[in-house]
PDB file of C-alpha atoms in Angstrom:
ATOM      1  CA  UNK A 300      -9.642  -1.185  69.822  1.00 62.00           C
ATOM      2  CA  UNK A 301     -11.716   2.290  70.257  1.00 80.00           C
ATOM      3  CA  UNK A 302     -12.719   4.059  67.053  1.00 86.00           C
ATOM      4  CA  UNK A 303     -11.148   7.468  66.890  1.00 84.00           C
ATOM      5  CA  UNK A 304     -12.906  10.598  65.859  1.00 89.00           C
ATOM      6  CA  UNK A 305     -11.930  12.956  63.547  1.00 89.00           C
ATOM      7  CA  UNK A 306     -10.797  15.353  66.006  1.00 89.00           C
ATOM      8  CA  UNK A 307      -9.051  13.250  67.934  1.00 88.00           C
ATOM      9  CA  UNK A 308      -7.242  11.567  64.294  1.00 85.00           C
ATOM     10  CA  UNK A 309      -6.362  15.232  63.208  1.00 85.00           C
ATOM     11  CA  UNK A 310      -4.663  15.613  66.952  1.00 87.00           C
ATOM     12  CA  UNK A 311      -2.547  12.948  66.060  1.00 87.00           C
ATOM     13  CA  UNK A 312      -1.804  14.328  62.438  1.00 83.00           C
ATOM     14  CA  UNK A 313      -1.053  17.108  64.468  1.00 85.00           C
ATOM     15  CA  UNK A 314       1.874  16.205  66.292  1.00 86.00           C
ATOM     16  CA  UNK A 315       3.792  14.335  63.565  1.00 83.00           C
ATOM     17  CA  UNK A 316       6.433  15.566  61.467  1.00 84.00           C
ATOM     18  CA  UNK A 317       6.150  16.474  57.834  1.00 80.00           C
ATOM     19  CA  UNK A 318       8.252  13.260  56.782  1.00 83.00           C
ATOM     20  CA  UNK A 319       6.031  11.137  59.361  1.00 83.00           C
ATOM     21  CA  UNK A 320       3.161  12.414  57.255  1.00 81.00           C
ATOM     22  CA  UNK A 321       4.826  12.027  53.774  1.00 80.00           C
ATOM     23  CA  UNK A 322       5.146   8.619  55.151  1.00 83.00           C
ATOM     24  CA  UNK A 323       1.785   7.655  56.739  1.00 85.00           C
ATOM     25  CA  UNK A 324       0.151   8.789  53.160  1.00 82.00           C
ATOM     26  CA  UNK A 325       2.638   6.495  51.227  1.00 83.00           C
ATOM     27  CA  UNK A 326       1.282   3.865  53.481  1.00 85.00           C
ATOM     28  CA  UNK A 327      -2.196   4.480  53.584  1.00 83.00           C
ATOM     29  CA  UNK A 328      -1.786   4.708  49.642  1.00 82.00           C
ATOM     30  CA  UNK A 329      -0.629   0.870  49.738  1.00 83.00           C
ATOM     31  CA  UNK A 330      -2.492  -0.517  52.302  1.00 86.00           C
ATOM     32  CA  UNK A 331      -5.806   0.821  50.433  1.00 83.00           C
ATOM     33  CA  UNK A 332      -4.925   0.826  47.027  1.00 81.00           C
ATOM     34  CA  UNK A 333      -5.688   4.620  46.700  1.00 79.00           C
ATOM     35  CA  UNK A 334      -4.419   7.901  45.395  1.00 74.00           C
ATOM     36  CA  UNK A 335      -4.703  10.426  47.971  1.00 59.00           C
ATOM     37  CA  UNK A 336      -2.064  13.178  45.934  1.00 52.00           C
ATOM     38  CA  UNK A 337      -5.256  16.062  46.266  1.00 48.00           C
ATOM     39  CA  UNK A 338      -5.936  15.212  49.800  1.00 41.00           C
ATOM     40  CA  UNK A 339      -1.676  15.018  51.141  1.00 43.00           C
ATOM     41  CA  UNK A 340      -1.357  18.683  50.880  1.00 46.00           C
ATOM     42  CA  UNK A 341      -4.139  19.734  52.431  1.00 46.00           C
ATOM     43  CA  UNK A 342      -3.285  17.681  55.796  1.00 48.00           C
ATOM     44  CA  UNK A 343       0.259  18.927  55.240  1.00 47.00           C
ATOM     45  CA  UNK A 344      -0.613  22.654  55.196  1.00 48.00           C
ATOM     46  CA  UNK A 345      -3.289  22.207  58.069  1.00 49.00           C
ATOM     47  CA  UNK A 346      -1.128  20.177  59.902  1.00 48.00           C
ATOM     48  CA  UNK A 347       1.965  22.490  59.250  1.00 50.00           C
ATOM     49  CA  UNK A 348       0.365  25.828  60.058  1.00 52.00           C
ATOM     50  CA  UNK A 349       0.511  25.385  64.064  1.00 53.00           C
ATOM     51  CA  UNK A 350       4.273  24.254  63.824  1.00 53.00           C
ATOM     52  CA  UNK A 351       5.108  26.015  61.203  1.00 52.00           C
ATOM     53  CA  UNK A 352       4.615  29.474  63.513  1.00 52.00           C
ATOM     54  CA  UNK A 353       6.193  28.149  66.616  1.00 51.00           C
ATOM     55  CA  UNK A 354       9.172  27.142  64.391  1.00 50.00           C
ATOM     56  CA  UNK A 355      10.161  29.416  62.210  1.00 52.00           C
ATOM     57  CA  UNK A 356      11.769  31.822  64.690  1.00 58.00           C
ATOM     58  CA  UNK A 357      14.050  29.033  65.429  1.00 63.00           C
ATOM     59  CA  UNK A 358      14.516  26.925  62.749  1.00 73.00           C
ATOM     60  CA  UNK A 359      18.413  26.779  61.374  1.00 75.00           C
ATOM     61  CA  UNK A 360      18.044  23.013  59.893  1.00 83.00           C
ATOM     62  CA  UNK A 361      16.096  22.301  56.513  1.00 85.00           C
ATOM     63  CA  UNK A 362      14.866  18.947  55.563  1.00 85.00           C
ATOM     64  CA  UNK A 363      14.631  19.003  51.213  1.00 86.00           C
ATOM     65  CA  UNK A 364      12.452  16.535  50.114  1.00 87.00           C
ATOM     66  CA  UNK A 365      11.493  15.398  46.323  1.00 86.00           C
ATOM     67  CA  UNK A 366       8.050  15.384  45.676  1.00 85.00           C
ATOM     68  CA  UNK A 367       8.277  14.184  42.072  1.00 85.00           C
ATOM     69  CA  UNK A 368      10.707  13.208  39.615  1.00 81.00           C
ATOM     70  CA  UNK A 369       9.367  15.120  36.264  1.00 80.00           C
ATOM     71  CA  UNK A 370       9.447  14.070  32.837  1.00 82.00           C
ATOM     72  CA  UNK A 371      13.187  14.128  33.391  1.00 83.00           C
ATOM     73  CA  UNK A 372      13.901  11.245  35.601  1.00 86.00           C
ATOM     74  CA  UNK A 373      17.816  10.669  34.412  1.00 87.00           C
ATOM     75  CA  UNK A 374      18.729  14.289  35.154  1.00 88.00           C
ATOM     76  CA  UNK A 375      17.201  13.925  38.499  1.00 87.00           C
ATOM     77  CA  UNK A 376      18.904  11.023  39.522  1.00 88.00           C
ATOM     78  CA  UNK A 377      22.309  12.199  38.257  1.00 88.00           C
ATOM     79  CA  UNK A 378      21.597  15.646  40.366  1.00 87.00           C
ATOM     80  CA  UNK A 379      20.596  13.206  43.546  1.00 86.00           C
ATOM     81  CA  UNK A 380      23.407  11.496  43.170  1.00 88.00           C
ATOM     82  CA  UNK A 381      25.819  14.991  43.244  1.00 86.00           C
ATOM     83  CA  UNK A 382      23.767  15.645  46.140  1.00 84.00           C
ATOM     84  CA  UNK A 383      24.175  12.618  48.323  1.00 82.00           C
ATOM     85  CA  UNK A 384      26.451  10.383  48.810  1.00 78.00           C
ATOM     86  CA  UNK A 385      24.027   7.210  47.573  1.00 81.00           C
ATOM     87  CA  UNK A 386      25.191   4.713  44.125  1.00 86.00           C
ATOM     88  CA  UNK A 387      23.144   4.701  40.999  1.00 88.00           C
ATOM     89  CA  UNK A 388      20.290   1.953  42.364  1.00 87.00           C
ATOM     90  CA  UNK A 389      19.456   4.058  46.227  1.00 86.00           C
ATOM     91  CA  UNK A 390      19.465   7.291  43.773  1.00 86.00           C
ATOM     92  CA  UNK A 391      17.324   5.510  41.889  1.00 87.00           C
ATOM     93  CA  UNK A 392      15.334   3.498  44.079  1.00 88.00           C
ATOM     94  CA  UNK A 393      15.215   7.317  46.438  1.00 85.00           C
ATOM     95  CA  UNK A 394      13.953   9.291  42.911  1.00 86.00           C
ATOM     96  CA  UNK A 395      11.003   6.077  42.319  1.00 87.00           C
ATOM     97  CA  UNK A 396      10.164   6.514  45.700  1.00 83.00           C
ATOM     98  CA  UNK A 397       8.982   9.992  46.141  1.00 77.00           C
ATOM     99  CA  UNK A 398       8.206  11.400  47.853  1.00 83.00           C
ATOM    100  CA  UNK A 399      11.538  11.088  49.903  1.00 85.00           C
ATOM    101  CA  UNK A 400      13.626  13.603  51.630  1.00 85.00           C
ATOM    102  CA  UNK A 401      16.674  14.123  49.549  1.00 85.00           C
ATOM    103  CA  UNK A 402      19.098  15.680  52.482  1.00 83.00           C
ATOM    104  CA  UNK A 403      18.023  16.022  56.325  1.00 84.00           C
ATOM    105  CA  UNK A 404      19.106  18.980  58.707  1.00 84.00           C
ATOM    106  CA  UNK A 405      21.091  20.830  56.175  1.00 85.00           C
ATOM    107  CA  UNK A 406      22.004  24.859  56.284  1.00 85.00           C
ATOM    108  CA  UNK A 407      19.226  27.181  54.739  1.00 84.00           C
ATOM    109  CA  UNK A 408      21.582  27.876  51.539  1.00 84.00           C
ATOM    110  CA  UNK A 409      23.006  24.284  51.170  1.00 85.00           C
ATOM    111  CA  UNK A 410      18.825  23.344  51.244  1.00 84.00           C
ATOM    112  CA  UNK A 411      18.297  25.781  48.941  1.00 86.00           C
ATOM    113  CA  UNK A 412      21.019  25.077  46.581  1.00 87.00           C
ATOM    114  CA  UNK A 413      20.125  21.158  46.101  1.00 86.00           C
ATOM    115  CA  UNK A 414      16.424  22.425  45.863  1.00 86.00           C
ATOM    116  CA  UNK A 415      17.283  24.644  42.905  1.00 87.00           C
ATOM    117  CA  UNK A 416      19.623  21.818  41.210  1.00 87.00           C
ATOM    118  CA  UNK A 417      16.588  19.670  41.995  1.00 86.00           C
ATOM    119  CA  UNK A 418      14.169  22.114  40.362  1.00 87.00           C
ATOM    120  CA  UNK A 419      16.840  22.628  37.057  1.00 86.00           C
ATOM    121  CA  UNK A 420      16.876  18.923  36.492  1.00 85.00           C
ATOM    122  CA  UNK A 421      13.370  18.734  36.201  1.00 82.00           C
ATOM    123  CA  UNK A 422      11.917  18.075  39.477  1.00 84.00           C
ATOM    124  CA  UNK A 423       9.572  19.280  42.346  1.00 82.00           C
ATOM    125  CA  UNK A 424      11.047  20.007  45.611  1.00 86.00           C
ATOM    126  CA  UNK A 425       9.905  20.696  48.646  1.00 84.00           C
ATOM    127  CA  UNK A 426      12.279  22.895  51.681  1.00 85.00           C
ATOM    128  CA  UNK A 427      11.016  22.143  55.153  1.00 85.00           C
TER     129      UNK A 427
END
């Protein structure tokens, strides 16, 4: 297997979705035994910036995702719950897990109206 360069790694960072990213780092977290929670954003934002101008004339679906649950982890969960359609243990095991997209492909209001239940409860959201 050929090493990859940094160009060529950031290429691939690139053309993945924010969730795919959210997800690589999770991984890369557990395969490594490492914290990368100063580093995520940073590939987020430079990875977003390209996409994020080619999309946002377009965009009409919103992706809310929970970053963190906040000191107030029962409040979240109850508010995830309202949210979704998920039983006490996936709300759960979804507010643990973060960060996890709470609702895919939702209206820009119904986004954010679960972000700003999310936020009231305690927690920090993300709209994509």
């Amino acid at each position: 297997m050929a090493k990859l360069t940094q160009d060529e790694l950031l290429a691939q960072f690139e053309e993945m979705t924010l969730i795919e990213l959210s997800a690589f780092v999770a991984a890369f977290e557990e395969k490594f035994d490492v914290t990368a929670a100063a580093a995520a954003p940073v590939v987020v934002a430079g990875a977003a910036g390209g996409a994020a101008a080619a999309e946002a004339e377009e965009q009409d679906e919103f992706d809310v995702i929970l970053t963190a649950a906040g000191d107030k982890k029962i409040q979240v969960i109850k508010v995830v719950r309202e949210l979704t359609s998920l039983g006490l243990k996936e709300a759960k095991d979804l507010v643990d897990g973060t960060p996890k997209p709470v609702l895919e492909k939702v209206a820009k209001d119904a986004a954010e109206k679960a972000a700003e239940a999310l936020k009231g409860a305690g927690a920090s959201v993300e709209v994509k």
